[in-house]
């Protein structure tokens, strides 16, 4: 029955109901939880209101709004986010969103993490929520690499503090990779890579060492480089790129 785990099956075939719905590309995990508790989902003909019920997609018949759940094909995109767009589907303040640049991608897709409105560079989109969780999980140790223009002339001691960890209001940062790229007038250009993805983390790290971010651009996530992708453009990831980013958590 759907309410018990099938312990004899490989892990990948068993999923909680909310995960099964989001995995099928139908909606986000939280939207799936709402749909389930609202009674819109049946498993083997029975209405189920518990998002944590285990299902085996090979054996159980899952229906959403009385229609069988059909696995949508999973899609993975790299996007070059320009400055000036918020990473959200709709903004309550009416600001321009990244979705306005994505065009009609014919599928429910969500950003993998987010970039601030004033940050540019590599942003991933997918409808594969498991994969997105792996990419964003700090335990996957995927370093996100940024080019930073920081205010003022930063000395070695400041760079070393960024490397070893600075105290932020939500805790000390994990070790970062930091290199000086050069000077730009009175300011400093840095390459900075972090495996965490806390809110406005790079900006807060620079403030913690007495500087400020003047420009922030993400050039890579793990092995995936932004490369020559033009601002505002998307490209599909190749299967080997999707695998390389999934790593092991
Ligand atoms: N760190 C930030 O401060 N902002 C971003 O957009 C990404 C990382």
JSON list of N, CA, C and O in Angstrom, two decimals, residues 75-81 87 99 102 109-115 121-126 131-132 135-136 142 144 218 220-222 224-225 235 237 241 245:
[
{"chain": "A", "resi": 75, "resn": "UNK", "atom": "N", "xyz": [14.38, 19.15, -17.36]},
{"chain": "A", "resi": 75, "resn": "UNK", "atom": "CA", "xyz": [15.13, 20.12, -18.16]},
{"chain": "A", "resi": 75, "resn": "UNK", "atom": "C", "xyz": [16.11, 20.88, -17.27]},
{"chain": "A", "resi": 75, "resn": "UNK", "atom": "O", "xyz": [15.84, 21.10, -16.09]},
{"chain": "A", "resi": 76, "resn": "UNK", "atom": "N", "xyz": [17.22, 21.26, -17.87]},
{"chain": "A", "resi": 76, "resn": "UNK", "atom": "CA", "xyz": [18.30, 21.92, -17.12]},
{"chain": "A", "resi": 76, "resn": "UNK", "atom": "C", "xyz": [18.87, 23.03, -18.02]},
{"chain": "A", "resi": 76, "resn": "UNK", "atom": "O", "xyz": [19.29, 22.75, -19.14]},
{"chain": "A", "resi": 77, "resn": "UNK", "atom": "N", "xyz": [18.87, 24.25, -17.49]},
{"chain": "A", "resi": 77, "resn": "UNK", "atom": "CA", "xyz": [19.37, 25.38, -18.27]},
{"chain": "A", "resi": 77, "resn": "UNK", "atom": "C", "xyz": [20.41, 26.17, -17.50]},
{"chain": "A", "resi": 77, "resn": "UNK", "atom": "O", "xyz": [20.30, 26.33, -16.29]},
{"chain": "A", "resi": 78, "resn": "UNK", "atom": "N", "xyz": [21.37, 26.70, -18.26]},
{"chain": "A", "resi": 78, "resn": "UNK", "atom": "CA", "xyz": [22.24, 27.75, -17.72]},
{"chain": "A", "resi": 78, "resn": "UNK", "atom": "C", "xyz": [21.72, 29.06, -18.28]},
{"chain": "A", "resi": 78, "resn": "UNK", "atom": "O", "xyz": [21.31, 29.14, -19.44]},
{"chain": "A", "resi": 79, "resn": "UNK", "atom": "N", "xyz": [21.75, 30.10, -17.46]},
{"chain": "A", "resi": 79, "resn": "UNK", "atom": "CA", "xyz": [21.23, 31.42, -17.84]},
{"chain": "A", "resi": 79, "resn": "UNK", "atom": "C", "xyz": [22.25, 32.45, -17.42]},
{"chain": "A", "resi": 79, "resn": "UNK", "atom": "O", "xyz": [22.84, 32.34, -16.33]},
{"chain": "A", "resi": 80, "resn": "UNK", "atom": "N", "xyz": [22.47, 33.44, -18.27]},
{"chain": "A", "resi": 80, "resn": "UNK", "atom": "CA", "xyz": [23.36, 34.55, -17.90]},
{"chain": "A", "resi": 80, "resn": "UNK", "atom": "C", "xyz": [22.46, 35.69, -17.43]},
{"chain": "A", "resi": 80, "resn": "UNK", "atom": "O", "xyz": [21.85, 36.38, -18.25]},
{"chain": "A", "resi": 81, "resn": "UNK", "atom": "N", "xyz": [22.40, 35.84, -16.11]},
{"chain": "A", "resi": 81, "resn": "UNK", "atom": "CA", "xyz": [21.53, 36.88, -15.55]},
{"chain": "A", "resi": 81, "resn": "UNK", "atom": "C", "xyz": [22.20, 38.25, -15.65]},
{"chain": "A", "resi": 81, "resn": "UNK", "atom": "O", "xyz": [23.32, 38.41, -15.16]},
{"chain": "A", "resi": 87, "resn": "UNK", "atom": "N", "xyz": [15.46, 37.51, -8.87]},
{"chain": "A", "resi": 87, "resn": "UNK", "atom": "CA", "xyz": [15.34, 36.06, -9.10]},
{"chain": "A", "resi": 87, "resn": "UNK", "atom": "C", "xyz": [14.06, 35.57, -8.42]},
{"chain": "A", "resi": 87, "resn": "UNK", "atom": "O", "xyz": [14.10, 34.94, -7.37]},
{"chain": "A", "resi": 99, "resn": "UNK", "atom": "N", "xyz": [12.30, 35.83, -15.12]},
{"chain": "A", "resi": 99, "resn": "UNK", "atom": "CA", "xyz": [11.38, 35.07, -15.98]},
{"chain": "A", "resi": 99, "resn": "UNK", "atom": "C", "xyz": [11.01, 35.85, -17.24]},
{"chain": "A", "resi": 99, "resn": "UNK", "atom": "O", "xyz": [10.68, 35.27, -18.26]},
{"chain": "A", "resi": 102, "resn": "UNK", "atom": "N", "xyz": [13.38, 34.71, -19.83]},
{"chain": "A", "resi": 102, "resn": "UNK", "atom": "CA", "xyz": [13.52, 33.29, -20.14]},
{"chain": "A", "resi": 102, "resn": "UNK", "atom": "C", "xyz": [12.71, 32.86, -21.35]},
{"chain": "A", "resi": 102, "resn": "UNK", "atom": "O", "xyz": [12.96, 31.81, -21.93]},
{"chain": "A", "resi": 109, "resn": "UNK", "atom": "N", "xyz": [9.72, 25.65, -14.39]},
{"chain": "A", "resi": 109, "resn": "UNK", "atom": "CA", "xyz": [11.13, 25.59, -13.99]},
{"chain": "A", "resi": 109, "resn": "UNK", "atom": "C", "xyz": [11.38, 26.61, -12.89]},
{"chain": "A", "resi": 109, "resn": "UNK", "atom": "O", "xyz": [10.69, 27.60, -12.79]},
{"chain": "A", "resi": 110, "resn": "UNK", "atom": "N", "xyz": [12.37, 26.29, -12.08]},
{"chain": "A", "resi": 110, "resn": "UNK", "atom": "CA", "xyz": [12.68, 27.17, -10.94]},
{"chain": "A", "resi": 110, "resn": "UNK", "atom": "C", "xyz": [14.17, 27.42, -10.92]},
{"chain": "A", "resi": 110, "resn": "UNK", "atom": "O", "xyz": [14.97, 26.59, -11.37]},
{"chain": "A", "resi": 111, "resn": "UNK", "atom": "N", "xyz": [14.57, 28.58, -10.37]},
{"chain": "A", "resi": 111, "resn": "UNK", "atom": "CA", "xyz": [16.01, 28.85, -10.26]},
{"chain": "A", "resi": 111, "resn": "UNK", "atom": "C", "xyz": [16.64, 27.95, -9.21]},
{"chain": "A", "resi": 111, "resn": "UNK", "atom": "O", "xyz": [16.00, 27.57, -8.23]},
{"chain": "A", "resi": 112, "resn": "UNK", "atom": "N", "xyz": [17.88, 27.63, -9.42]},
{"chain": "A", "resi": 112, "resn": "UNK", "atom": "CA", "xyz": [18.65, 26.83, -8.47]},
{"chain": "A", "resi": 112, "resn": "UNK", "atom": "C", "xyz": [19.42, 27.83, -7.62]},
{"chain": "A", "resi": 112, "resn": "UNK", "atom": "O", "xyz": [20.42, 28.39, -8.06]},
{"chain": "A", "resi": 113, "resn": "UNK", "atom": "N", "xyz": [18.91, 28.12, -6.43]},
{"chain": "A", "resi": 113, "resn": "UNK", "atom": "CA", "xyz": [19.47, 29.22, -5.65]},
{"chain": "A", "resi": 113, "resn": "UNK", "atom": "C", "xyz": [19.04, 30.54, -6.27]},
{"chain": "A", "resi": 113, "resn": "UNK", "atom": "O", "xyz": [18.12, 30.57, -7.10]},
{"chain": "A", "resi": 114, "resn": "UNK", "atom": "N", "xyz": [19.70, 31.61, -5.88]},
{"chain": "A", "resi": 114, "resn": "UNK", "atom": "CA", "xyz": [19.31, 32.90, -6.46]},
{"chain": "A", "resi": 114, "resn": "UNK", "atom": "C", "xyz": [20.51, 33.84, -6.51]},
{"chain": "A", "resi": 114, "resn": "UNK", "atom": "O", "xyz": [21.51, 33.61, -5.83]},
{"chain": "A", "resi": 115, "resn": "UNK", "atom": "N", "xyz": [20.37, 34.84, -7.35]},
{"chain": "A", "resi": 115, "resn": "UNK", "atom": "CA", "xyz": [21.35, 35.93, -7.37]},
{"chain": "A", "resi": 115, "resn": "UNK", "atom": "C", "xyz": [20.61, 37.21, -7.04]},
{"chain": "A", "resi": 115, "resn": "UNK", "atom": "O", "xyz": [19.46, 37.39, -7.47]},
{"chain": "A", "resi": 121, "resn": "UNK", "atom": "N", "xyz": [25.52, 37.12, -13.87]},
{"chain": "A", "resi": 121, "resn": "UNK", "atom": "CA", "xyz": [26.27, 35.88, -14.07]},
{"chain": "A", "resi": 121, "resn": "UNK", "atom": "C", "xyz": [25.44, 34.63, -14.10]},
{"chain": "A", "resi": 121, "resn": "UNK", "atom": "O", "xyz": [24.24, 34.66, -14.36]},
{"chain": "A", "resi": 122, "resn": "UNK", "atom": "N", "xyz": [26.12, 33.52, -13.82]},
{"chain": "A", "resi": 122, "resn": "UNK", "atom": "CA", "xyz": [25.54, 32.19, -14.04]},
{"chain": "A", "resi": 122, "resn": "UNK", "atom": "C", "xyz": [24.47, 31.83, -13.02]},
{"chain": "A", "resi": 122, "resn": "UNK", "atom": "O", "xyz": [24.71, 31.81, -11.82]},
{"chain": "A", "resi": 123, "resn": "UNK", "atom": "N", "xyz": [23.28, 31.52, -13.56]},
{"chain": "A", "resi": 123, "resn": "UNK", "atom": "CA", "xyz": [22.16, 31.07, -12.73]},
{"chain": "A", "resi": 123, "resn": "UNK", "atom": "C", "xyz": [21.58, 29.85, -13.43]},
{"chain": "A", "resi": 123, "resn": "UNK", "atom": "O", "xyz": [21.40, 29.86, -14.66]},
{"chain": "A", "resi": 124, "resn": "UNK", "atom": "N", "xyz": [21.30, 28.80, -12.67]},
{"chain": "A", "resi": 124, "resn": "UNK", "atom": "CA", "xyz": [20.75, 27.58, -13.26]},
{"chain": "A", "resi": 124, "resn": "UNK", "atom": "C", "xyz": [19.25, 27.53, -13.04]},
{"chain": "A", "resi": 124, "resn": "UNK", "atom": "O", "xyz": [18.75, 28.02, -12.03]},
{"chain": "A", "resi": 125, "resn": "UNK", "atom": "N", "xyz": [18.56, 26.89, -13.99]},
{"chain": "A", "resi": 125, "resn": "UNK", "atom": "CA", "xyz": [17.12, 26.66, -13.85]},
{"chain": "A", "resi": 125, "resn": "UNK", "atom": "C", "xyz": [16.84, 25.20, -14.15]},
{"chain": "A", "resi": 125, "resn": "UNK", "atom": "O", "xyz": [17.47, 24.60, -15.04]},
{"chain": "A", "resi": 126, "resn": "UNK", "atom": "N", "xyz": [15.87, 24.63, -13.45]},
{"chain": "A", "resi": 126, "resn": "UNK", "atom": "CA", "xyz": [15.49, 23.24, -13.71]},
{"chain": "A", "resi": 126, "resn": "UNK", "atom": "C", "xyz": [14.09, 22.97, -13.18]},
{"chain": "A", "resi": 126, "resn": "UNK", "atom": "O", "xyz": [13.56, 23.75, -12.38]},
{"chain": "A", "resi": 131, "resn": "UNK", "atom": "N", "xyz": [17.77, 17.36, -8.06]},
{"chain": "A", "resi": 131, "resn": "UNK", "atom": "CA", "xyz": [19.06, 17.84, -8.58]},
{"chain": "A", "resi": 131, "resn": "UNK", "atom": "C", "xyz": [19.36, 19.23, -8.01]},
{"chain": "A", "resi": 131, "resn": "UNK", "atom": "O", "xyz": [20.49, 19.50, -7.57]},
{"chain": "A", "resi": 132, "resn": "UNK", "atom": "N", "xyz": [18.33, 20.09, -7.99]},
{"chain": "A", "resi": 132, "resn": "UNK", "atom": "CA", "xyz": [18.53, 21.45, -7.47]},
{"chain": "A", "resi": 132, "resn": "UNK", "atom": "C", "xyz": [18.97, 21.38, -6.01]},
{"chain": "A", "resi": 132, "resn": "UNK", "atom": "O", "xyz": [19.85, 22.13, -5.58]},
{"chain": "A", "resi": 135, "resn": "UNK", "atom": "N", "xyz": [22.66, 20.49, -5.88]},
{"chain": "A", "resi": 135, "resn": "UNK", "atom": "CA", "xyz": [23.55, 21.57, -6.32]},
{"chain": "A", "resi": 135, "resn": "UNK", "atom": "C", "xyz": [23.67, 22.64, -5.23]},
{"chain": "A", "resi": 135, "resn": "UNK", "atom": "O", "xyz": [24.75, 23.19, -5.00]},
{"chain": "A", "resi": 136, "resn": "UNK", "atom": "N", "xyz": [22.57, 22.91, -4.52]},
{"chain": "A", "resi": 136, "resn": "UNK", "atom": "CA", "xyz": [22.61, 23.99, -3.53]},
{"chain": "A", "resi": 136, "resn": "UNK", "atom": "C", "xyz": [23.07, 23.52, -2.15]},
{"chain": "A", "resi": 136, "resn": "UNK", "atom": "O", "xyz": [23.42, 24.34, -1.32]},
{"chain": "A", "resi": 142, "resn": "UNK", "atom": "N", "xyz": [30.19, 22.22, -3.85]},
{"chain": "A", "resi": 142, "resn": "UNK", "atom": "CA", "xyz": [30.33, 22.84, -5.17]},
{"chain": "A", "resi": 142, "resn": "UNK", "atom": "C", "xyz": [30.64, 24.31, -4.94]},
{"chain": "A", "resi": 142, "resn": "UNK", "atom": "O", "xyz": [29.80, 25.06, -4.44]},
{"chain": "A", "resi": 144, "resn": "UNK", "atom": "N", "xyz": [30.94, 28.08, -5.71]},
{"chain": "A", "resi": 144, "resn": "UNK", "atom": "CA", "xyz": [30.40, 29.07, -6.65]},
{"chain": "A", "resi": 144, "resn": "UNK", "atom": "C", "xyz": [31.45, 30.17, -6.74]},
{"chain": "A", "resi": 144, "resn": "UNK", "atom": "O", "xyz": [31.86, 30.72, -5.72]},
{"chain": "A", "resi": 218, "resn": "UNK", "atom": "N", "xyz": [28.84, 36.17, -11.11]},
{"chain": "A", "resi": 218, "resn": "UNK", "atom": "CA", "xyz": [29.15, 34.76, -10.88]},
{"chain": "A", "resi": 218, "resn": "UNK", "atom": "C", "xyz": [29.63, 34.13, -12.19]},
{"chain": "A", "resi": 218, "resn": "UNK", "atom": "O", "xyz": [28.92, 34.15, -13.18]},
{"chain": "A", "resi": 220, "resn": "UNK", "atom": "N", "xyz": [31.16, 30.84, -12.31]},
{"chain": "A", "resi": 220, "resn": "UNK", "atom": "CA", "xyz": [31.13, 29.37, -12.37]},
{"chain": "A", "resi": 220, "resn": "UNK", "atom": "C", "xyz": [30.41, 28.79, -11.16]},
{"chain": "A", "resi": 220, "resn": "UNK", "atom": "O", "xyz": [30.39, 29.39, -10.08]},
{"chain": "A", "resi": 221, "resn": "UNK", "atom": "N", "xyz": [29.82, 27.63, -11.38]},
{"chain": "A", "resi": 221, "resn": "UNK", "atom": "CA", "xyz": [29.26, 26.82, -10.29]},
{"chain": "A", "resi": 221, "resn": "UNK", "atom": "C", "xyz": [29.93, 25.47, -10.42]},
{"chain": "A", "resi": 221, "resn": "UNK", "atom": "O", "xyz": [29.71, 24.76, -11.42]},
{"chain": "A", "resi": 222, "resn": "UNK", "atom": "N", "xyz": [30.77, 25.12, -9.46]},
{"chain": "A", "resi": 222, "resn": "UNK", "atom": "CA", "xyz": [31.53, 23.87, -9.58]},
{"chain": "A", "resi": 222, "resn": "UNK", "atom": "C", "xyz": [32.28, 23.88, -10.90]},
{"chain": "A", "resi": 222, "resn": "UNK", "atom": "O", "xyz": [32.90, 24.88, -11.28]},
{"chain": "A", "resi": 224, "resn": "UNK", "atom": "N", "xyz": [31.08, 23.98, -13.86]},
{"chain": "A", "resi": 224, "resn": "UNK", "atom": "CA", "xyz": [30.36, 24.63, -14.97]},
{"chain": "A", "resi": 224, "resn": "UNK", "atom": "C", "xyz": [30.68, 26.12, -15.03]},
{"chain": "A", "resi": 224, "resn": "UNK", "atom": "O", "xyz": [30.40, 26.88, -14.11]},
{"chain": "A", "resi": 225, "resn": "UNK", "atom": "N", "xyz": [31.23, 26.53, -16.18]},
{"chain": "A", "resi": 225, "resn": "UNK", "atom": "CA", "xyz": [31.62, 27.93, -16.36]},
{"chain": "A", "resi": 225, "resn": "UNK", "atom": "C", "xyz": [30.53, 28.67, -17.14]},
{"chain": "A", "resi": 225, "resn": "UNK", "atom": "O", "xyz": [29.88, 28.08, -18.01]},
{"chain": "A", "resi": 235, "resn": "UNK", "atom": "N", "xyz": [21.07, 28.51, -22.21]},
{"chain": "A", "resi": 235, "resn": "UNK", "atom": "CA", "xyz": [21.43, 27.34, -23.02]},
{"chain": "A", "resi": 235, "resn": "UNK", "atom": "C", "xyz": [21.14, 26.09, -22.22]},
{"chain": "A", "resi": 235, "resn": "UNK", "atom": "O", "xyz": [21.18, 26.11, -20.98]},
{"chain": "A", "resi": 237, "resn": "UNK", "atom": "N", "xyz": [21.80, 22.57, -20.58]},
{"chain": "A", "resi": 237, "resn": "UNK", "atom": "CA", "xyz": [23.01, 21.88, -20.13]},
{"chain": "A", "resi": 237, "resn": "UNK", "atom": "C", "xyz": [23.13, 20.54, -20.86]},
{"chain": "A", "resi": 237, "resn": "UNK", "atom": "O", "xyz": [22.12, 19.90, -21.17]},
{"chain": "A", "resi": 241, "resn": "UNK", "atom": "N", "xyz": [27.22, 17.63, -18.16]},
{"chain": "A", "resi": 241, "resn": "UNK", "atom": "CA", "xyz": [27.27, 18.78, -17.24]},
{"chain": "A", "resi": 241, "resn": "UNK", "atom": "C", "xyz": [26.28, 18.58, -16.09]},
{"chain": "A", "resi": 241, "resn": "UNK", "atom": "O", "xyz": [26.57, 18.89, -14.94]},
{"chain": "A", "resi": 245, "resn": "UNK", "atom": "N", "xyz": [27.45, 18.23, -12.11]},
{"chain": "A", "resi": 245, "resn": "UNK", "atom": "CA", "xyz": [26.98, 19.13, -11.05]},
{"chain": "A", "resi": 245, "resn": "UNK", "atom": "C", "xyz": [26.28, 18.38, -9.94]},
{"chain": "A", "resi": 245, "resn": "UNK", "atom": "O", "xyz": [26.26, 18.83, -8.80]}
]
